[in-house]
Short mmCIF file of C-alpha atoms in Angstrom, two decimals:
data_model
loop_
_atom_site.label_atom_id
_atom_site.label_comp_id
_atom_site.label_asym_id
_atom_site.label_seq_id
_atom_site.Cartn_x
_atom_site.Cartn_y
_atom_site.Cartn_z
CA UNK A 1 -22.05 12.54 -30.96
CA UNK A 2 -20.57 11.54 -34.16
CA UNK A 3 -17.57 10.95 -32.92
CA UNK A 4 -18.72 8.70 -29.88
CA UNK A 5 -21.02 6.70 -32.36
CA UNK A 6 -18.69 3.75 -32.17
CA UNK A 7 -18.41 3.57 -28.26
CA UNK A 8 -22.35 4.60 -27.35
CA UNK A 9 -23.38 1.94 -29.49
CA UNK A 10 -21.73 -0.74 -27.80
CA UNK A 11 -22.89 1.17 -24.89
CA UNK A 12 -26.75 0.66 -25.03
CA UNK A 13 -25.45 -2.97 -25.92
CA UNK A 14 -24.25 -3.24 -22.60
CA UNK A 15 -26.96 -1.61 -20.91
CA UNK A 16 -29.47 -3.29 -20.79
CA UNK A 17 -27.23 -6.55 -19.57
CA UNK A 18 -27.37 -8.08 -16.42
CA UNK A 19 -24.78 -6.82 -14.13
CA UNK A 20 -21.34 -8.11 -14.25
CA UNK A 21 -20.28 -7.55 -10.46
CA UNK A 22 -21.58 -10.04 -8.37
CA UNK A 23 -22.34 -8.84 -4.63
CA UNK A 24 -20.06 -10.74 -1.97
CA UNK A 25 -20.44 -11.91 0.76
CA UNK A 26 -23.68 -10.07 0.52
CA UNK A 27 -26.31 -12.09 -2.11
CA UNK A 28 -23.86 -14.68 -4.11
CA UNK A 29 -21.49 -16.42 -2.24
CA UNK A 30 -17.94 -16.31 -3.11
CA UNK A 31 -16.63 -18.26 -6.30
CA UNK A 32 -15.16 -22.07 -5.04
CA UNK A 33 -13.61 -24.66 -7.27
CA UNK A 34 -12.52 -28.15 -6.73
CA UNK A 35 -9.02 -26.88 -6.86
CA UNK A 36 -9.05 -23.85 -4.64
CA UNK A 37 -6.22 -24.26 -2.00
CA UNK A 38 -7.11 -23.14 1.16
CA UNK A 39 -6.75 -23.12 4.72
CA UNK A 40 -5.03 -26.43 5.07
CA UNK A 41 -6.39 -29.30 8.22
CA UNK A 42 -3.14 -31.49 9.54
CA UNK A 43 -3.55 -34.63 10.17
CA UNK A 44 -2.57 -35.38 14.32
CA UNK A 45 -2.24 -39.34 12.97
CA UNK A 46 0.00 -39.10 10.27
CA UNK A 47 2.52 -36.37 10.79
CA UNK A 48 5.83 -37.78 12.39
CA UNK A 49 7.26 -33.94 12.95
CA UNK A 50 9.86 -34.92 10.01
CA UNK A 51 9.76 -31.45 8.74
CA UNK A 52 9.05 -31.20 4.86
CA UNK A 53 6.93 -28.58 4.99
CA UNK A 54 8.64 -26.31 6.98
CA UNK A 55 12.07 -27.02 4.34
CA UNK A 56 9.83 -26.85 1.68
CA UNK A 57 7.81 -23.23 2.58
CA UNK A 58 8.57 -20.67 -0.23
CA UNK A 59 7.41 -17.98 2.67
CA UNK A 60 9.25 -19.53 5.72
CA UNK A 61 5.53 -19.84 7.53
CA UNK A 62 5.89 -23.14 8.69
CA UNK A 63 7.44 -23.70 12.40
CA UNK A 64 7.83 -27.13 14.37
CA UNK A 65 6.28 -26.32 17.85
CA UNK A 66 5.84 -29.23 20.54
CA UNK A 67 2.64 -30.78 21.69
CA UNK A 68 1.01 -32.61 24.30
CA UNK A 69 -0.53 -35.58 24.05
CA UNK A 70 0.25 -39.36 22.70
CA UNK A 71 1.78 -40.02 19.29
CA UNK A 72 3.71 -42.74 18.37
CA UNK A 73 4.20 -41.91 15.11
CA UNK A 74 6.08 -39.08 16.15
CA UNK A 75 8.57 -39.30 18.89
CA UNK A 76 9.62 -35.63 19.98
CA UNK A 77 6.01 -34.83 19.57
CA UNK A 78 6.53 -31.75 17.38
CA UNK A 79 4.04 -30.72 15.21
CA UNK A 80 3.58 -27.69 11.92
CA UNK A 81 2.27 -24.69 13.25
CA UNK A 82 1.74 -22.53 10.31
CA UNK A 83 1.16 -18.31 10.47
CA UNK A 84 -2.01 -17.73 7.36
CA UNK A 85 -0.55 -13.88 7.45
CA UNK A 86 2.74 -15.09 6.04
CA UNK A 87 1.04 -18.59 3.51
CA UNK A 88 0.82 -17.83 -0.17
CA UNK A 89 -1.33 -20.67 -0.11
CA UNK A 90 0.80 -23.22 -2.94
CA UNK A 91 0.50 -26.00 -1.68
CA UNK A 92 3.99 -27.14 -1.44
CA UNK A 93 3.73 -28.58 1.85
CA UNK A 94 0.93 -30.76 0.62
CA UNK A 95 2.61 -32.28 -2.49
CA UNK A 96 5.85 -32.79 -0.58
CA UNK A 97 4.64 -33.97 2.86
CA UNK A 98 5.89 -37.76 2.68
CA UNK A 99 2.99 -38.60 4.89
CA UNK A 100 -0.02 -36.89 3.77
CA UNK A 101 -0.99 -35.42 6.57
CA UNK A 102 -1.52 -32.10 5.46
CA UNK A 103 -4.81 -31.36 3.18
CA UNK A 104 -5.98 -28.04 1.38
CA UNK A 105 -9.67 -27.09 2.29
CA UNK A 106 -11.60 -24.24 0.05
CA UNK A 107 -12.39 -22.15 3.12
CA UNK A 108 -9.65 -18.75 2.34
CA UNK A 109 -10.18 -14.98 1.65
CA UNK A 110 -12.36 -13.23 3.96
CA UNK A 111 -13.43 -16.65 5.89
CA UNK A 112 -9.87 -16.50 7.43
CA UNK A 113 -10.45 -12.98 8.52
CA UNK A 114 -9.37 -12.49 11.84
CA UNK A 115 -9.09 -8.75 14.01
CA UNK A 116 -6.22 -10.32 16.50
CA UNK A 117 -2.71 -10.58 14.38
CA UNK A 118 -1.54 -12.87 16.98
CA UNK A 119 -4.26 -15.29 15.51
CA UNK A 120 -2.86 -15.76 12.32
CA UNK A 121 -0.70 -18.48 14.17
CA UNK A 122 -2.71 -21.68 14.01
CA UNK A 123 -1.24 -24.25 16.42
CA UNK A 124 -1.09 -27.42 15.31
CA UNK A 125 -4.21 -28.40 17.84
CA UNK A 126 -5.92 -25.84 16.11
CA UNK A 127 -5.10 -26.65 12.41
CA UNK A 128 -6.21 -30.82 13.33
CA UNK A 129 -9.61 -29.13 12.89
CA UNK A 130 -11.74 -28.16 10.27
CA UNK A 131 -11.77 -24.25 10.02
CA UNK A 132 -15.48 -24.23 9.76
CA UNK A 133 -18.32 -26.73 11.50
CA UNK A 134 -19.92 -27.15 8.34
CA UNK A 135 -20.12 -25.47 4.44
CA UNK A 136 -15.77 -26.26 3.97
CA UNK A 137 -14.36 -29.53 1.58
CA UNK A 138 -11.30 -30.85 1.48
CA UNK A 139 -9.78 -29.34 -2.54
CA UNK A 140 -5.83 -30.81 -2.36
CA UNK A 141 -4.71 -33.94 -0.91
CA UNK A 142 -1.26 -35.91 -1.54
CA UNK A 143 -2.90 -38.27 -3.99
CA UNK A 144 -3.00 -35.50 -6.49
CA UNK A 145 0.71 -35.49 -6.83
CA UNK A 146 1.38 -39.16 -6.78
CA UNK A 147 0.35 -39.71 -11.08
CA UNK A 148 3.90 -39.18 -12.20
CA UNK A 149 6.45 -39.97 -14.30
CA UNK A 150 10.41 -41.22 -13.67
CA UNK A 151 13.15 -39.09 -14.26
CA UNK A 152 14.68 -40.55 -17.58
CA UNK A 153 18.22 -42.08 -16.64
CA UNK A 154 20.72 -38.81 -17.47
CA UNK A 155 22.50 -41.13 -20.16
CA UNK A 156 19.90 -41.53 -21.94
CA UNK A 157 19.37 -37.70 -22.82
CA UNK A 158 23.20 -37.28 -23.52
CA UNK A 159 23.44 -40.11 -26.54
CA UNK A 160 20.09 -38.50 -28.39
CA UNK A 161 21.43 -35.12 -28.37
CA UNK A 162 24.80 -36.36 -29.41
CA UNK A 163 23.54 -38.74 -32.46
CA UNK A 164 21.13 -35.09 -33.72
CA UNK B 1 16.19 22.28 -16.28
CA UNK B 2 14.17 24.76 -18.93
CA UNK B 3 15.18 26.76 -21.43
CA UNK B 4 14.93 30.23 -23.37
CA UNK B 5 14.84 31.97 -19.87
CA UNK B 6 11.67 29.97 -19.11
CA UNK B 7 11.20 28.18 -15.56
CA UNK B 8 10.43 25.07 -15.11
CA UNK B 9 8.72 23.75 -12.53
CA UNK B 10 9.18 20.59 -11.50
CA UNK B 11 6.32 17.76 -10.22
CA UNK B 12 5.47 14.68 -8.58
CA UNK B 13 3.69 12.56 -10.72
CA UNK B 14 2.46 9.11 -9.02
CA UNK B 15 2.88 6.46 -7.27
CA UNK B 16 -0.71 7.69 -5.92
CA UNK B 17 -2.08 8.76 -9.66
CA UNK B 18 -4.34 7.22 -11.79
CA UNK B 19 -2.01 7.11 -14.66
CA UNK B 20 0.80 6.07 -13.36
CA UNK B 21 1.24 2.21 -14.28
CA UNK B 22 1.47 0.78 -10.81
CA UNK B 23 4.41 1.42 -8.36
CA UNK B 24 6.22 4.04 -9.24
CA UNK B 25 6.30 7.42 -9.79
CA UNK B 26 7.80 10.05 -12.44
CA UNK B 27 9.64 13.49 -11.75
CA UNK B 28 7.79 15.78 -14.31
CA UNK B 29 9.68 18.88 -15.26
CA UNK B 30 6.88 20.84 -16.99
CA UNK B 31 7.47 24.59 -18.37
CA UNK B 32 3.46 25.96 -18.82
CA UNK B 33 1.81 22.41 -19.91
CA UNK B 34 4.77 20.73 -22.25
CA UNK B 35 6.34 18.02 -20.37
CA UNK B 36 9.98 18.84 -20.54
CA UNK B 37 11.98 15.72 -18.82
CA UNK B 38 10.98 13.34 -17.05
CA UNK B 39 12.48 11.07 -15.01
CA UNK B 40 11.74 7.67 -12.83
CA UNK B 41 11.33 7.40 -9.31
CA UNK B 42 11.78 3.51 -8.56
CA UNK B 43 11.88 1.54 -5.36
CA UNK B 44 8.51 1.26 -3.95
CA UNK B 45 8.43 -2.39 -4.79
CA UNK B 46 11.73 -3.45 -4.84
CA UNK B 47 12.63 -6.68 -2.78
CA UNK B 48 15.53 -8.32 -3.92
CA UNK B 49 13.40 -11.07 -5.91
CA UNK B 50 16.59 -12.39 -7.80
CA UNK B 51 18.82 -12.42 -4.29
CA UNK B 52 15.74 -13.94 -2.29
CA UNK B 53 15.50 -16.90 -5.28
CA UNK B 54 19.16 -18.17 -4.25
CA UNK B 55 18.07 -19.08 -1.31
CA UNK B 56 15.63 -21.36 -1.92
CA UNK B 57 14.89 -24.83 -3.74
CA UNK B 58 14.55 -25.60 -7.33
CA UNK B 59 10.33 -26.16 -6.38
CA UNK B 60 10.52 -23.27 -3.62
CA UNK B 61 11.59 -20.75 -6.31
CA UNK B 62 8.38 -21.62 -8.51
CA UNK B 63 6.64 -19.82 -6.52
CA UNK B 64 9.21 -16.54 -6.60
CA UNK B 65 9.75 -16.74 -10.02
CA UNK B 66 6.47 -15.24 -11.47
CA UNK B 67 5.91 -11.98 -8.90
CA UNK B 68 8.24 -10.18 -11.04
CA UNK B 69 5.15 -9.10 -12.78
CA UNK B 70 1.90 -9.38 -11.15
CA UNK B 71 -0.32 -8.40 -14.43
CA UNK B 72 1.21 -11.08 -16.74
CA UNK B 73 2.70 -14.00 -14.07
CA UNK B 74 2.09 -17.06 -16.18
CA UNK B 75 4.90 -16.18 -19.08
CA UNK B 76 7.57 -15.69 -16.05
CA UNK B 77 6.20 -18.65 -14.76
CA UNK B 78 6.98 -20.73 -17.69
CA UNK B 79 10.21 -19.45 -18.39
CA UNK B 80 11.57 -20.62 -14.95
CA UNK B 81 10.34 -23.23 -15.66
CA UNK B 82 11.33 -24.28 -18.78
CA UNK B 83 15.46 -22.72 -17.50
CA UNK B 84 15.58 -25.14 -15.25
CA UNK B 85 13.98 -28.24 -17.32
CA UNK B 86 17.13 -27.00 -19.49
CA UNK B 87 19.03 -27.86 -16.60
CA UNK B 88 17.55 -31.18 -15.92
CA UNK B 89 18.41 -32.01 -19.29
CA UNK B 90 14.91 -33.30 -19.26
CA UNK B 91 11.70 -33.15 -22.38
CA UNK B 92 8.85 -32.69 -20.55
CA UNK B 93 5.22 -34.84 -21.94
CA UNK B 94 3.87 -33.73 -24.93
CA UNK B 95 0.47 -32.53 -22.93
CA UNK B 96 2.57 -30.72 -20.57
CA UNK B 97 3.94 -28.45 -23.34
CA UNK B 98 0.59 -27.71 -25.00
CA UNK B 99 -1.20 -27.13 -21.65
CA UNK B 100 1.67 -24.52 -20.34
CA UNK B 101 0.82 -23.00 -23.85
CA UNK B 102 -2.35 -22.25 -23.27
CA UNK B 103 -1.77 -20.86 -19.98
CA UNK B 104 0.58 -18.27 -21.47
CA UNK B 105 -1.95 -17.19 -23.63
CA UNK B 106 -4.12 -16.70 -21.60
CA UNK B 107 -1.86 -14.86 -19.09
CA UNK B 108 -1.36 -12.48 -22.30
CA UNK B 109 -4.77 -12.41 -23.08
CA UNK B 110 -6.32 -11.49 -19.50
CA UNK B 111 -2.62 -8.90 -19.45
CA UNK B 112 -3.97 -7.43 -22.48
CA UNK B 113 -6.83 -6.71 -20.48
CA UNK B 114 -5.93 -5.31 -18.04
CA UNK B 115 -3.94 -3.03 -19.63
CA UNK B 116 -7.04 -2.15 -21.90
CA UNK B 117 -9.11 -1.13 -18.96
CA UNK B 118 -5.75 1.46 -17.97
CA UNK B 119 -5.50 2.72 -21.59
CA UNK B 120 -9.08 3.05 -21.62
CA UNK B 121 -8.86 4.67 -18.52
CA UNK B 122 -6.00 7.60 -19.19
CA UNK B 123 -8.11 8.59 -22.32
CA UNK B 124 -11.43 9.12 -20.75
CA UNK B 125 -13.19 6.14 -21.72
CA UNK B 126 -13.59 4.64 -18.84
CA UNK B 127 -17.28 2.23 -19.93
CA UNK B 128 -14.47 0.32 -22.16
CA UNK B 129 -12.20 -0.42 -19.45
CA UNK B 130 -14.55 -2.20 -17.22
CA UNK B 131 -15.45 -4.60 -20.37
CA UNK B 132 -12.37 -5.54 -20.57
CA UNK B 133 -12.55 -6.20 -16.98
CA UNK B 134 -15.54 -8.57 -17.60
CA UNK B 135 -13.15 -10.42 -20.24
CA UNK B 136 -10.40 -10.93 -17.96
CA UNK B 137 -12.58 -12.15 -15.22
CA UNK B 138 -13.65 -14.90 -17.88
CA UNK B 139 -10.33 -15.53 -17.92
CA UNK B 140 -9.91 -15.75 -14.12
CA UNK B 141 -12.94 -17.81 -13.35
CA UNK B 142 -10.85 -20.43 -16.01
CA UNK B 143 -7.58 -20.50 -13.93
CA UNK B 144 -9.43 -20.43 -10.59
CA UNK B 145 -11.84 -23.68 -12.26
CA UNK B 146 -7.66 -25.44 -13.42
CA UNK B 147 -5.35 -24.27 -11.23
CA UNK B 148 -7.50 -23.14 -8.31
CA UNK B 149 -5.86 -19.59 -7.59
CA UNK B 150 -6.86 -16.43 -9.55
CA UNK B 151 -3.85 -14.09 -10.05
CA UNK B 152 -0.85 -16.57 -8.51
CA UNK B 153 -0.99 -19.63 -10.30
CA UNK B 154 2.12 -21.59 -9.64
CA UNK B 155 1.00 -24.54 -12.43
CA UNK B 156 3.88 -24.30 -14.74
CA UNK B 157 6.85 -26.19 -12.80
CA UNK B 158 9.59 -27.90 -13.68
CA UNK B 159 8.79 -31.13 -14.77
CA UNK B 160 5.71 -30.40 -16.92
CA UNK B 161 2.50 -29.12 -15.08
CA UNK B 162 1.26 -29.54 -11.17
CA UNK B 163 -1.17 -31.92 -11.77
CA UNK B 164 -3.67 -32.80 -14.94
CA UNK B 165 -6.75 -30.97 -16.32
CA UNK B 166 -9.50 -31.35 -15.09
CA UNK B 167 -12.44 -33.66 -17.16
CA UNK B 168 -14.19 -31.35 -19.53
CA UNK B 169 -11.15 -28.99 -19.89
CA UNK B 170 -11.53 -28.55 -24.38
CA UNK B 171 -15.19 -27.90 -23.66
CA UNK B 172 -15.16 -25.78 -21.11
CA UNK B 173 -11.47 -24.03 -22.65
CA UNK B 174 -13.81 -23.11 -25.68
CA UNK B 175 -16.13 -21.86 -24.44
CA UNK B 176 -13.88 -19.03 -22.33
CA UNK B 177 -12.42 -18.32 -25.52
CA UNK B 178 -15.55 -17.45 -27.38
CA UNK B 179 -16.84 -15.86 -24.73
CA UNK B 180 -13.69 -13.55 -24.67
CA UNK B 181 -14.06 -12.85 -27.90
CA UNK B 182 -17.18 -11.78 -28.02
CA UNK B 183 -16.16 -9.00 -25.60
CA UNK B 184 -13.00 -7.85 -26.81
CA UNK B 185 -14.70 -7.46 -30.42
CA UNK B 186 -16.92 -5.03 -28.77
CA UNK B 187 -13.86 -3.16 -27.14
CA UNK B 188 -12.06 -3.10 -30.29
CA UNK B 189 -15.00 -1.77 -32.07
CA UNK B 190 -15.74 0.82 -29.18
CA UNK B 191 -12.16 1.64 -28.14
CA UNK B 192 -10.48 2.12 -31.65
CA UNK B 193 -12.81 3.62 -33.88
CA UNK B 194 -13.53 6.15 -30.80
CA UNK B 195 -12.74 9.55 -32.50
CA UNK B 196 -11.54 10.79 -28.82
CA UNK B 197 -9.47 7.80 -28.46
CA UNK B 198 -7.92 7.97 -32.14
CA UNK B 199 -7.69 12.20 -31.95
CA UNK B 200 -5.07 11.12 -28.35
CA UNK B 201 -3.62 8.32 -29.55
CA UNK B 202 -2.57 9.07 -33.65
CA UNK B 203 0.74 10.62 -33.77
CA UNK B 204 1.84 11.01 -29.74
CA UNK B 205 4.42 9.05 -28.56
CA UNK B 206 6.62 7.75 -31.66
CA UNK B 207 8.56 5.40 -31.18
CA UNK B 208 10.83 4.40 -34.67
CA UNK B 209 12.23 0.94 -34.92
CA UNK B 210 15.73 1.59 -35.57
CA UNK B 211 15.66 3.55 -32.20
CA UNK B 212 13.27 1.03 -30.00
CA UNK B 213 15.61 -1.44 -31.65
CA UNK B 214 18.69 0.51 -30.10
CA UNK B 215 16.77 1.40 -26.88
CA UNK B 216 16.37 -2.16 -26.28
CA UNK B 217 12.37 -2.26 -26.50
CA UNK B 218 10.64 -5.40 -27.60
CA UNK B 219 7.04 -7.09 -27.44
CA UNK B 220 4.53 -5.04 -28.82
CA UNK B 221 6.02 -1.93 -28.51
CA UNK B 222 8.46 -2.93 -31.72
CA UNK B 223 5.66 -4.16 -33.50
CA UNK B 224 3.93 -1.70 -33.54
CA UNK B 225 7.28 -0.27 -35.50
CA UNK B 226 6.75 -2.49 -38.31
CA UNK B 227 9.10 -5.02 -36.91
CA UNK B 228 8.26 -8.36 -36.92
CA UNK B 229 9.58 -9.54 -34.29
CA UNK B 230 8.74 -12.75 -32.41
CA UNK B 231 10.36 -15.19 -30.19
CA UNK B 232 7.49 -17.65 -30.06
CA UNK B 233 8.78 -17.79 -33.79
CA UNK B 234 12.23 -16.81 -34.14
CA UNK B 235 13.06 -19.23 -31.34
CA UNK B 236 10.20 -21.20 -30.61
CA UNK B 237 9.96 -23.12 -27.24
CA UNK B 238 7.60 -25.55 -26.17
CA UNK B 239 5.45 -25.85 -28.97
CA UNK B 240 5.13 -22.54 -30.80
CA UNK B 241 6.52 -24.38 -33.70
CA UNK B 242 3.57 -26.54 -33.96
CA UNK B 243 1.02 -24.64 -34.23
CA UNK B 244 0.43 -21.45 -36.72
CA UNK B 245 -0.50 -17.91 -35.67
CA UNK B 246 0.89 -14.48 -37.55
CA UNK B 247 3.63 -11.54 -36.00
CA UNK B 248 1.13 -8.41 -36.19
CA UNK B 249 3.10 -5.85 -36.99
CA UNK B 250 2.22 -1.85 -37.58
CA UNK B 251 4.22 0.95 -39.16
CA UNK B 252 3.15 3.92 -37.69
CA UNK B 253 4.47 3.27 -34.07
CA UNK B 254 2.48 5.23 -32.21
CA UNK B 255 0.23 4.85 -29.66
CA UNK B 256 -2.60 4.04 -31.34
CA UNK B 257 -0.65 1.40 -33.82
CA UNK B 258 0.43 -0.23 -30.07
CA UNK B 259 -2.99 -0.25 -29.26
CA UNK B 260 -4.24 -2.22 -32.48
CA UNK B 261 -0.91 -4.70 -32.50
CA UNK B 262 -2.34 -5.77 -28.29
CA UNK B 263 -5.93 -5.90 -29.62
CA UNK B 264 -4.28 -8.23 -32.62
CA UNK B 265 -2.21 -10.19 -30.78
CA UNK B 266 -5.44 -11.30 -28.80
CA UNK B 267 -6.99 -12.70 -31.84
CA UNK B 268 -3.48 -14.77 -32.46
CA UNK B 269 -3.47 -15.96 -28.73
CA UNK B 270 -7.17 -16.95 -29.43
CA UNK B 271 -6.44 -18.80 -31.80
CA UNK B 272 -3.40 -20.85 -30.48
CA UNK B 273 -5.08 -21.39 -27.75
CA UNK B 274 -7.75 -22.88 -29.91
CA UNK B 275 -5.16 -25.03 -31.71
CA UNK B 276 -3.41 -26.27 -28.52
CA UNK B 277 -6.97 -27.64 -26.68
CA UNK B 278 -6.82 -29.88 -29.06
CA UNK B 279 -3.56 -31.55 -28.70
CA UNK B 280 -4.71 -31.69 -24.83
CA UNK B 281 -5.84 -35.45 -24.53
CA UNK B 282 -7.26 -37.48 -21.45
CA UNK B 283 -4.72 -39.84 -19.88
CA UNK B 284 -1.39 -38.74 -20.69
CA UNK B 285 1.24 -37.98 -18.55
CA UNK B 286 2.00 -34.53 -17.73
CA UNK B 287 4.59 -34.65 -15.08
CA UNK B 288 8.59 -35.83 -14.53
CA UNK B 289 9.19 -36.11 -11.02
CA UNK B 290 12.59 -34.20 -10.73
CA UNK B 291 15.06 -35.14 -8.44
CA UNK B 292 16.06 -32.54 -4.79
CA UNK B 293 19.07 -31.68 -6.14
CA UNK B 294 19.97 -30.49 -9.80
CA UNK B 295 22.87 -31.21 -12.05
CA UNK B 296 25.76 -28.54 -12.59
CA UNK B 297 24.62 -26.60 -15.36
CA UNK B 298 23.21 -23.65 -16.96
CA UNK B 299 19.60 -22.90 -17.95
CA UNK B 300 18.40 -20.05 -20.26
CA UNK B 301 15.44 -19.23 -21.71
CA UNK B 302 13.57 -16.79 -23.21
CA UNK B 303 10.37 -16.13 -23.43
CA UNK B 304 7.91 -13.59 -25.55
CA UNK B 305 5.45 -12.07 -22.81
CA UNK B 306 2.77 -9.71 -22.68
CA UNK B 307 5.35 -6.79 -22.85
CA UNK B 308 8.07 -8.34 -24.72
CA UNK B 309 11.13 -10.29 -24.50
CA UNK B 310 12.19 -11.92 -21.25
CA UNK B 311 15.76 -13.51 -20.48
CA UNK B 312 15.58 -16.28 -18.02
CA UNK B 313 19.74 -17.59 -16.77
CA UNK B 314 19.83 -20.12 -14.11
CA UNK B 315 23.18 -20.75 -12.98
CA UNK B 316 23.70 -24.12 -11.31
CA UNK B 317 26.16 -25.69 -9.07
CA UNK B 318 24.41 -29.03 -8.71
CA UNK B 319 23.17 -28.95 -5.35
CA UNK B 320 18.71 -27.93 -4.46
CA UNK B 321 19.46 -23.95 -4.52
CA UNK B 322 20.76 -21.99 -8.08
CA UNK B 323 23.78 -20.27 -7.41
CA UNK B 324 22.50 -17.03 -9.52
CA UNK B 325 18.82 -15.97 -11.06
CA UNK B 326 18.94 -13.36 -13.61
CA UNK B 327 16.10 -11.80 -15.23
CA UNK B 328 16.50 -9.53 -18.28
CA UNK B 329 13.76 -7.41 -17.35
CA UNK B 330 11.81 -6.03 -19.86
CA UNK B 331 10.08 -2.90 -18.44
CA UNK B 332 13.13 -1.14 -18.14
CA UNK B 333 13.92 0.69 -21.74
CA UNK B 334 10.30 1.15 -21.89
CA UNK B 335 9.92 3.31 -18.44
CA UNK B 336 12.79 5.05 -18.50
CA UNK B 337 15.40 5.41 -22.44
CA UNK B 338 11.43 4.91 -24.25
CA UNK B 339 9.56 8.04 -22.46
CA UNK B 340 12.29 9.90 -22.33
CA UNK B 341 13.09 9.80 -25.94
CA UNK B 342 9.65 10.31 -27.22
CA UNK B 343 9.75 13.44 -24.27
CA UNK B 344 13.07 15.05 -26.17
CA UNK B 345 11.75 14.38 -29.72
CA UNK B 346 8.02 15.50 -29.32
CA UNK B 347 6.00 18.41 -27.72
CA UNK B 348 4.97 16.39 -25.00
CA UNK B 349 1.75 17.79 -22.83
CA UNK B 350 0.89 16.76 -19.60
CA UNK B 351 -2.26 15.24 -20.23
CA UNK B 352 -0.64 13.35 -22.99
CA UNK B 353 1.85 12.21 -20.52
CA UNK B 354 -0.01 8.91 -19.14
CA UNK B 355 -1.54 7.89 -22.52
CA UNK B 356 2.52 7.50 -23.67
CA UNK B 357 3.68 5.73 -20.70
CA UNK B 358 0.18 3.78 -20.66
CA UNK B 359 0.72 2.62 -24.24
CA UNK B 360 4.82 1.37 -23.78
CA UNK B 361 2.21 -1.27 -21.27
CA UNK B 362 5.13 -0.75 -18.79
CA UNK B 363 4.65 -3.51 -15.25
CA UNK B 364 6.90 -1.53 -12.46
CA UNK B 365 7.44 -4.60 -10.32
CA UNK B 366 9.66 -5.40 -13.08
CA UNK B 367 11.84 -2.83 -12.89
CA UNK B 368 12.48 -2.90 -9.01
CA UNK B 369 12.63 -6.56 -8.31
#
């Protein structure tokens, strides 16, 4: 008893506290924050099929696939298809999209659960729809990345270094 | 194997074992209950990250660079960003430097709290481990609020930080540090004053200073041997030279000393966060937009992570991708030579073996990569 008194006294203190564990999703919803990066939404009327999202994707989760329809801004009619099985939700596709066609929502985790492996490939037409009918929020957009300083001219840095 | 005509038996210890630090195994040779020799069995996580980074562009590698260590990704993120900043020869905004520091220090606390969970587990004090997970959860919630994700953040990017911090950043951050400090104080008194814990760790796993330096051991394991070596003090990066903090050391060099050093480090990290958060002012610039292609050059970053010193070396031949990325692993000496050295010098039993391995706190993905 004496040996573990230091631990026991603290344990008694914690014994009368509310449990820390949250029962998700049984009694409480999962944590959702303003910056949560979740399933994407594609704007078919903005995407030009340039393929920048495909180039910057570190997991190589994005392909460009043809879509039937009338898209004046997208002559080859090729749009990104995202493999959510590979996607790491880093948000680089949103950051580097030159036309702000991709946004991210707070739908993630078990909400994207599927039993069919093939259904992780989200076709552009599905990607254009919201992840669920209601109860989702657009979190990450291109606007977030626009407030950046221009790069300094390399000559300036060198001259500073030379003086020091 | 085996001496004095006795018969030694080889046992597989891990990878499916709660006493093993992650996805590695050990081959352990035992003579009765005494551990005679141990050999690391790595490779369960090998993906070739360094090679993969050569085929990805500068901005894509932000997402790759921190996967070397799951438990402490923020220091690695900072290291990669810092090395690339040096290739581009830019000086990032002050605000970004302080936010990167706060991120790295919170990452260090989260990593140490995760370590408490395992250390308490191998000494049979699981209850205390759960409190540590609660402290870590407070930090992960903070990360979720600022960054969006809980474990892999991709927030420190070359050129600064990815986006501006949310409103009320200072108040919320200070609130989290207070909450974490309360829990850490409870854990410290419950774990370090517990006589069972002291009996299981004191005088066990001694790694003297000169041996540790010869083997390349850094971080808390070296500081527990009395060497006040901390990269944040020796070669200050970001704005670590503008904040005041101490480098806690112990002289016993055993598993208990290493535990004490880690707890003292948590308080120092909280101290750094409290100073840095005062310098983060709303409205200031946070990022410099970098060109897509990098100039020719070499970028080197030395980072004091939760486990020791990372050395990140990136060579650029110009263009969109690095020519070579090399990372000096912290955990390799801890898991191989340090464990072998301790087994050769001490009488280690099977029950002591997980305590010794865990008190060094290696990170298994770090050795595989």
